[in-house]
Amino acid sequence: ATESMATYAAAGRVLAEGLCSAIDVPPLDNTSMDGYALRCADVRAAGARLTVAQRIPAGSVGHLLAPGTAARIFTGAPVPAGADAVVMQELCAVEGDSIVVNHVPHDGEWIRRRGEDIAAGAEVLATGTRLDAAHVGVAASVGAARLTVFRRLRVALFSTGDELAMPGEPLKPGGIYNSNRYTLRALLEGLGCEVADLGIVPDTREATRAALREAAAGNDLILTSGGVSVGEEDHVKPAVEAEGSLDLWKIAIKPGKPLAFGSVRRPAGDG
């Protein structure tokens, strides 16, 4: 299943629909330096004097640059029509309403061209991308306020075993702390899953079946720890067979041989 969510909060999610840009980035030719926008034809040699005819801060748009003039311009501001270069301010000397340009510019100097980062229509994020900080930044740069992502997987987690205790509780004789619960939950959350923690289930067939039925309601996956070997107190395997079906049991490794995989019926009416 998919859902639409704010780009601002989408880091960590998996993109369900590729994103194409509706705009050019940058949207206009702009300067990458503080300095003066001018015409290369007006500066054939160092020492040329130009009248400063306009001032263009970032967020403003200038007007057509007349021959023999320059525009005071600031980083990120659109380059005015007629200008074909920007000379950084350190290479210019201000004298009243004029500047002396102590540098011979070349065409396009310090100008970032429209669409040189991203062209309108280009795919900027592909379906299946796990979004990180850079991805959501790119999405924002093309104006995407929302993204279509896959719904987080819902995982029910429970442990079985009368010997288990939670950290912070006193250990009874023969008891151990339930470290698997902590490890598995952290791994699942690190993968972006929503975790429903059903805690510790007693070592009885009835309690295990009840836990499986509860876990099957509204979750995509059930992850259990313990109870799938061949002992008389191992109830998960027969409980899964009673509540659904077992597709795999035992793998050829040690430790870890009694691994089981199967499915549990969803309650009636549960999607």
Coordinates of C-alpha atoms in Angstrom, one line a residue:
A1 CA 0.0 0.0 0.0
T2 CA 1.1 3.6 -0.6
E3 CA 0.4 6.9 1.0
S4 CA 1.1 10.6 0.4
M5 CA 3.1 12.4 2.9
A6 CA 4.9 15.8 3.4
T7 CA 8.4 15.8 1.9
Y8 CA 9.6 17.5 5.1
A9 CA 8.9 14.3 7.1
A10 CA 9.7 11.7 4.4
A11 CA 13.3 10.8 5.3
G12 CA 13.6 7.1 5.8
R13 CA 10.6 6.2 3.7
V14 CA 10.7 4.3 0.4
L15 CA 9.5 6.2 -2.7
A16 CA 6.5 4.5 -4.4
E17 CA 6.3 6.9 -7.4
G18 CA 9.3 8.4 -9.2
L19 CA 9.6 12.2 -9.0
C20 CA 10.1 14.4 -12.1
S21 CA 11.0 18.0 -11.9
A22 CA 8.4 20.5 -13.2
I23 CA 11.0 23.3 -13.2
D24 CA 14.6 24.1 -14.2
V25 CA 17.1 24.3 -11.4
P26 CA 18.3 27.0 -11.2
P27 CA 15.2 28.6 -12.8
L28 CA 17.2 31.5 -14.3
D29 CA 20.8 32.2 -15.1
N30 CA 22.2 33.5 -11.8
T31 CA 25.5 34.6 -10.3
S32 CA 27.6 32.4 -8.0
M33 CA 29.6 35.4 -6.8
D34 CA 29.0 38.8 -5.3
G35 CA 30.2 41.3 -7.9
Y36 CA 29.2 43.1 -11.1
A37 CA 27.2 41.7 -14.0
L38 CA 28.5 43.2 -17.3
R39 CA 29.0 42.8 -21.0
C40 CA 32.3 41.2 -22.0
A41 CA 32.4 43.5 -25.0
D42 CA 32.7 46.5 -22.7
V43 CA 35.8 45.2 -21.0
R44 CA 38.4 44.5 -23.7
A45 CA 41.3 45.4 -21.3
A46 CA 41.8 45.7 -17.6
G47 CA 41.0 49.2 -16.3
A48 CA 37.7 49.7 -18.2
R49 CA 35.3 52.0 -16.4
L50 CA 31.6 51.3 -16.3
T51 CA 28.6 53.1 -14.8
V52 CA 26.8 51.1 -12.1
A53 CA 23.2 51.4 -13.4
Q54 CA 21.3 48.9 -11.2
R55 CA 21.5 46.9 -8.1
I56 CA 20.2 43.3 -8.0
P57 CA 20.1 41.4 -4.6
A58 CA 19.0 37.8 -4.4
G59 CA 15.2 37.5 -4.8
S60 CA 15.0 40.5 -7.2
V61 CA 15.1 40.6 -11.0
G62 CA 17.0 43.4 -12.8
H63 CA 16.3 45.0 -16.2
L64 CA 18.1 44.9 -19.5
L65 CA 21.7 45.9 -19.1
A66 CA 22.6 48.8 -21.3
P67 CA 26.0 48.9 -23.1
G68 CA 28.7 50.6 -21.0
T69 CA 27.0 49.9 -17.7
A70 CA 27.3 47.2 -15.0
A71 CA 24.8 45.9 -12.4
R72 CA 25.8 45.4 -8.8
I73 CA 24.8 41.8 -8.1
F74 CA 24.8 39.4 -5.2
T75 CA 25.2 35.7 -5.0
G76 CA 22.1 33.9 -6.2
A77 CA 20.5 36.8 -8.0
P78 CA 19.4 36.4 -11.6
V79 CA 21.8 37.8 -14.2
P80 CA 20.1 40.6 -16.1
A81 CA 19.4 40.3 -19.8
G82 CA 22.3 41.7 -21.8
A83 CA 25.0 40.7 -19.3
D84 CA 27.2 37.7 -20.2
A85 CA 29.6 37.6 -17.3
V86 CA 30.1 38.5 -13.7
V87 CA 33.3 39.9 -12.3
M88 CA 33.7 39.3 -8.6
Q89 CA 33.9 42.4 -6.4
E90 CA 37.5 41.9 -5.3
L91 CA 38.6 42.6 -8.9
C92 CA 36.7 45.9 -9.2
A93 CA 37.4 49.3 -7.7
V94 CA 34.4 51.5 -6.8
E95 CA 34.7 55.2 -7.8
G96 CA 31.5 57.0 -7.1
D97 CA 28.8 55.7 -9.4
S98 CA 31.3 53.8 -11.5
I99 CA 33.6 50.9 -11.2
V100 CA 37.0 50.2 -12.6
V101 CA 37.2 46.6 -13.8
N102 CA 40.7 45.3 -13.2
H103 CA 40.1 41.9 -14.9
V104 CA 39.2 40.9 -18.4
P105 CA 36.2 38.5 -18.1
H106 CA 35.3 35.6 -20.3
D107 CA 31.9 34.7 -21.5
G108 CA 29.8 33.0 -18.8
E109 CA 32.2 33.8 -16.0
W110 CA 30.6 33.1 -12.6
I111 CA 27.2 32.5 -14.1
R112 CA 25.2 29.4 -13.2
R113 CA 23.0 28.6 -16.2
R114 CA 19.3 27.9 -16.1
G115 CA 18.7 24.2 -15.7
E116 CA 22.3 23.2 -15.3
D117 CA 21.6 21.3 -12.1
I118 CA 18.2 19.9 -13.0
A119 CA 16.3 20.3 -16.3
A120 CA 12.5 20.5 -16.3
G121 CA 11.0 17.0 -17.0
A122 CA 14.1 15.1 -15.7
E123 CA 13.5 12.3 -13.2
V124 CA 15.3 13.4 -10.0
L125 CA 14.2 10.4 -7.7
A126 CA 13.4 6.9 -8.9
T127 CA 10.7 4.6 -7.6
G128 CA 12.1 2.4 -4.8
T129 CA 14.6 5.0 -3.4
R130 CA 15.0 4.9 0.3
L131 CA 14.9 8.6 1.0
D132 CA 17.7 10.2 3.0
A133 CA 18.5 13.8 3.8
A134 CA 19.9 14.5 0.3
H135 CA 16.9 13.0 -1.4
V136 CA 14.3 15.1 0.5
G137 CA 16.5 18.2 -0.2
V138 CA 16.4 17.4 -3.9
A139 CA 12.6 17.0 -3.8
A140 CA 12.2 20.3 -2.1
S141 CA 14.5 22.0 -4.6
V142 CA 12.0 21.2 -7.4
G143 CA 9.1 22.3 -5.3
A144 CA 7.6 18.9 -4.3
A145 CA 5.7 19.5 -1.1
R146 CA 4.5 15.9 -0.9
L147 CA 5.8 12.5 -2.0
T148 CA 4.1 9.2 -2.6
V149 CA 5.8 6.5 -0.4
F150 CA 5.1 2.9 0.5
R151 CA 3.3 2.4 3.8
R152 CA 5.6 1.3 6.6
L153 CA 5.6 -2.5 7.1
R154 CA 3.8 -3.4 10.3
V155 CA 5.6 -6.0 12.3
A156 CA 4.3 -7.8 15.4
L157 CA 7.0 -8.9 17.8
F158 CA 6.8 -11.3 20.7
S159 CA 9.1 -13.6 22.7
T160 CA 8.2 -17.0 24.2
G161 CA 9.6 -18.6 27.3
D162 CA 8.8 -18.7 31.0
E163 CA 12.5 -18.2 31.7
L164 CA 12.5 -14.7 30.3
A165 CA 12.8 -11.5 32.4
M166 CA 13.0 -7.9 31.4
P167 CA 16.1 -5.8 32.3
G168 CA 15.4 -4.1 35.5
E169 CA 13.5 -7.0 37.0
P170 CA 15.2 -9.5 39.4
L171 CA 16.3 -12.7 37.8
K172 CA 14.6 -15.8 39.3
P173 CA 16.6 -19.1 39.4
G174 CA 17.0 -20.4 35.9
G175 CA 16.0 -17.1 34.3
I176 CA 17.7 -15.0 31.6
Y177 CA 17.1 -11.4 30.4
N178 CA 15.2 -11.0 27.2
S179 CA 17.9 -9.5 25.0
N180 CA 16.3 -10.7 21.8
R181 CA 13.4 -8.4 22.3
Y182 CA 15.7 -5.4 22.4
T183 CA 17.8 -6.5 19.4
L184 CA 14.9 -7.4 17.1
R185 CA 12.9 -4.3 17.9
A186 CA 16.0 -2.1 17.2
L187 CA 16.7 -3.9 13.9
L188 CA 13.1 -3.5 12.8
E189 CA 12.9 0.1 13.6
G190 CA 16.2 0.7 11.9
L191 CA 14.5 -0.7 8.7
G192 CA 11.7 1.7 9.0
C193 CA 9.1 -0.7 10.3
E194 CA 6.2 0.0 12.7
V195 CA 6.6 -2.4 15.6
A196 CA 3.8 -3.8 17.7
D197 CA 5.5 -5.3 20.7
L198 CA 3.4 -8.0 22.3
G199 CA 5.9 -8.7 25.0
I200 CA 6.6 -12.2 26.5
V201 CA 4.2 -15.0 25.9
P202 CA 3.9 -17.9 28.4
D203 CA 5.0 -21.3 27.4
T204 CA 1.6 -22.8 26.7
R205 CA -0.1 -23.8 23.4
E206 CA -3.2 -21.7 24.2
A207 CA -1.3 -18.5 25.0
T208 CA 0.9 -18.9 21.9
R209 CA -2.1 -19.4 19.6
A210 CA -3.8 -16.4 21.2
A211 CA -0.7 -14.3 20.6
L212 CA -0.6 -15.3 17.0
R213 CA -4.2 -14.4 16.4
E214 CA -3.6 -11.0 18.1
A215 CA -0.5 -10.4 16.0
A216 CA -2.2 -11.3 12.8
A217 CA -4.7 -8.5 13.2
G218 CA -3.4 -5.4 11.4
N219 CA 0.2 -6.5 10.9
D220 CA 2.1 -7.6 7.8
L221 CA 4.7 -9.8 9.5
I222 CA 5.0 -11.7 12.8
L223 CA 8.4 -12.1 14.2
T224 CA 8.9 -14.5 17.2
S225 CA 11.8 -15.7 19.3
G226 CA 11.9 -19.1 20.8
G227 CA 9.6 -22.1 20.8
V228 CA 10.3 -23.7 17.4
S229 CA 12.5 -26.7 18.3
V230 CA 11.3 -30.2 19.2
G231 CA 10.9 -29.9 23.0
E232 CA 7.7 -30.4 24.8
E233 CA 7.7 -26.7 25.7
D234 CA 8.2 -25.5 22.2
H235 CA 4.7 -24.4 21.2
V236 CA 5.3 -21.9 18.3
K237 CA 5.5 -24.5 15.5
P238 CA 2.3 -26.4 16.3
A239 CA 0.5 -23.1 17.1
V240 CA 1.4 -21.7 13.7
E241 CA 0.2 -25.0 12.1
A242 CA -3.1 -24.7 14.0
E243 CA -3.6 -21.0 13.1
G244 CA -2.3 -21.1 9.5
S245 CA 0.5 -23.1 7.7
L246 CA 4.2 -23.8 8.1
D247 CA 6.2 -23.5 4.8
L248 CA 9.7 -24.1 6.2
W249 CA 11.1 -25.6 9.3
K250 CA 14.8 -26.2 10.1
I251 CA 17.8 -24.9 8.2
A252 CA 21.2 -26.5 7.9
I253 CA 23.2 -24.3 10.3
K254 CA 24.1 -24.5 13.9
P255 CA 23.2 -22.6 16.0
G256 CA 19.9 -21.6 14.5
K257 CA 18.7 -24.8 13.0
P258 CA 15.1 -24.6 14.3
L259 CA 14.1 -21.7 12.2
A260 CA 10.5 -21.7 11.0
F261 CA 8.6 -19.7 8.3
G262 CA 4.9 -19.8 7.5
S263 CA 1.7 -17.8 7.6
V264 CA -1.1 -17.1 10.0
R265 CA -4.7 -16.5 9.0
R266 CA -5.9 -12.9 9.4
P267 CA -9.1 -12.5 11.5
A268 CA -12.3 -12.2 9.6
G269 CA -12.8 -8.7 8.3
D270 CA -9.1 -7.7 8.7
G271 CA -7.6 -6.3 5.5

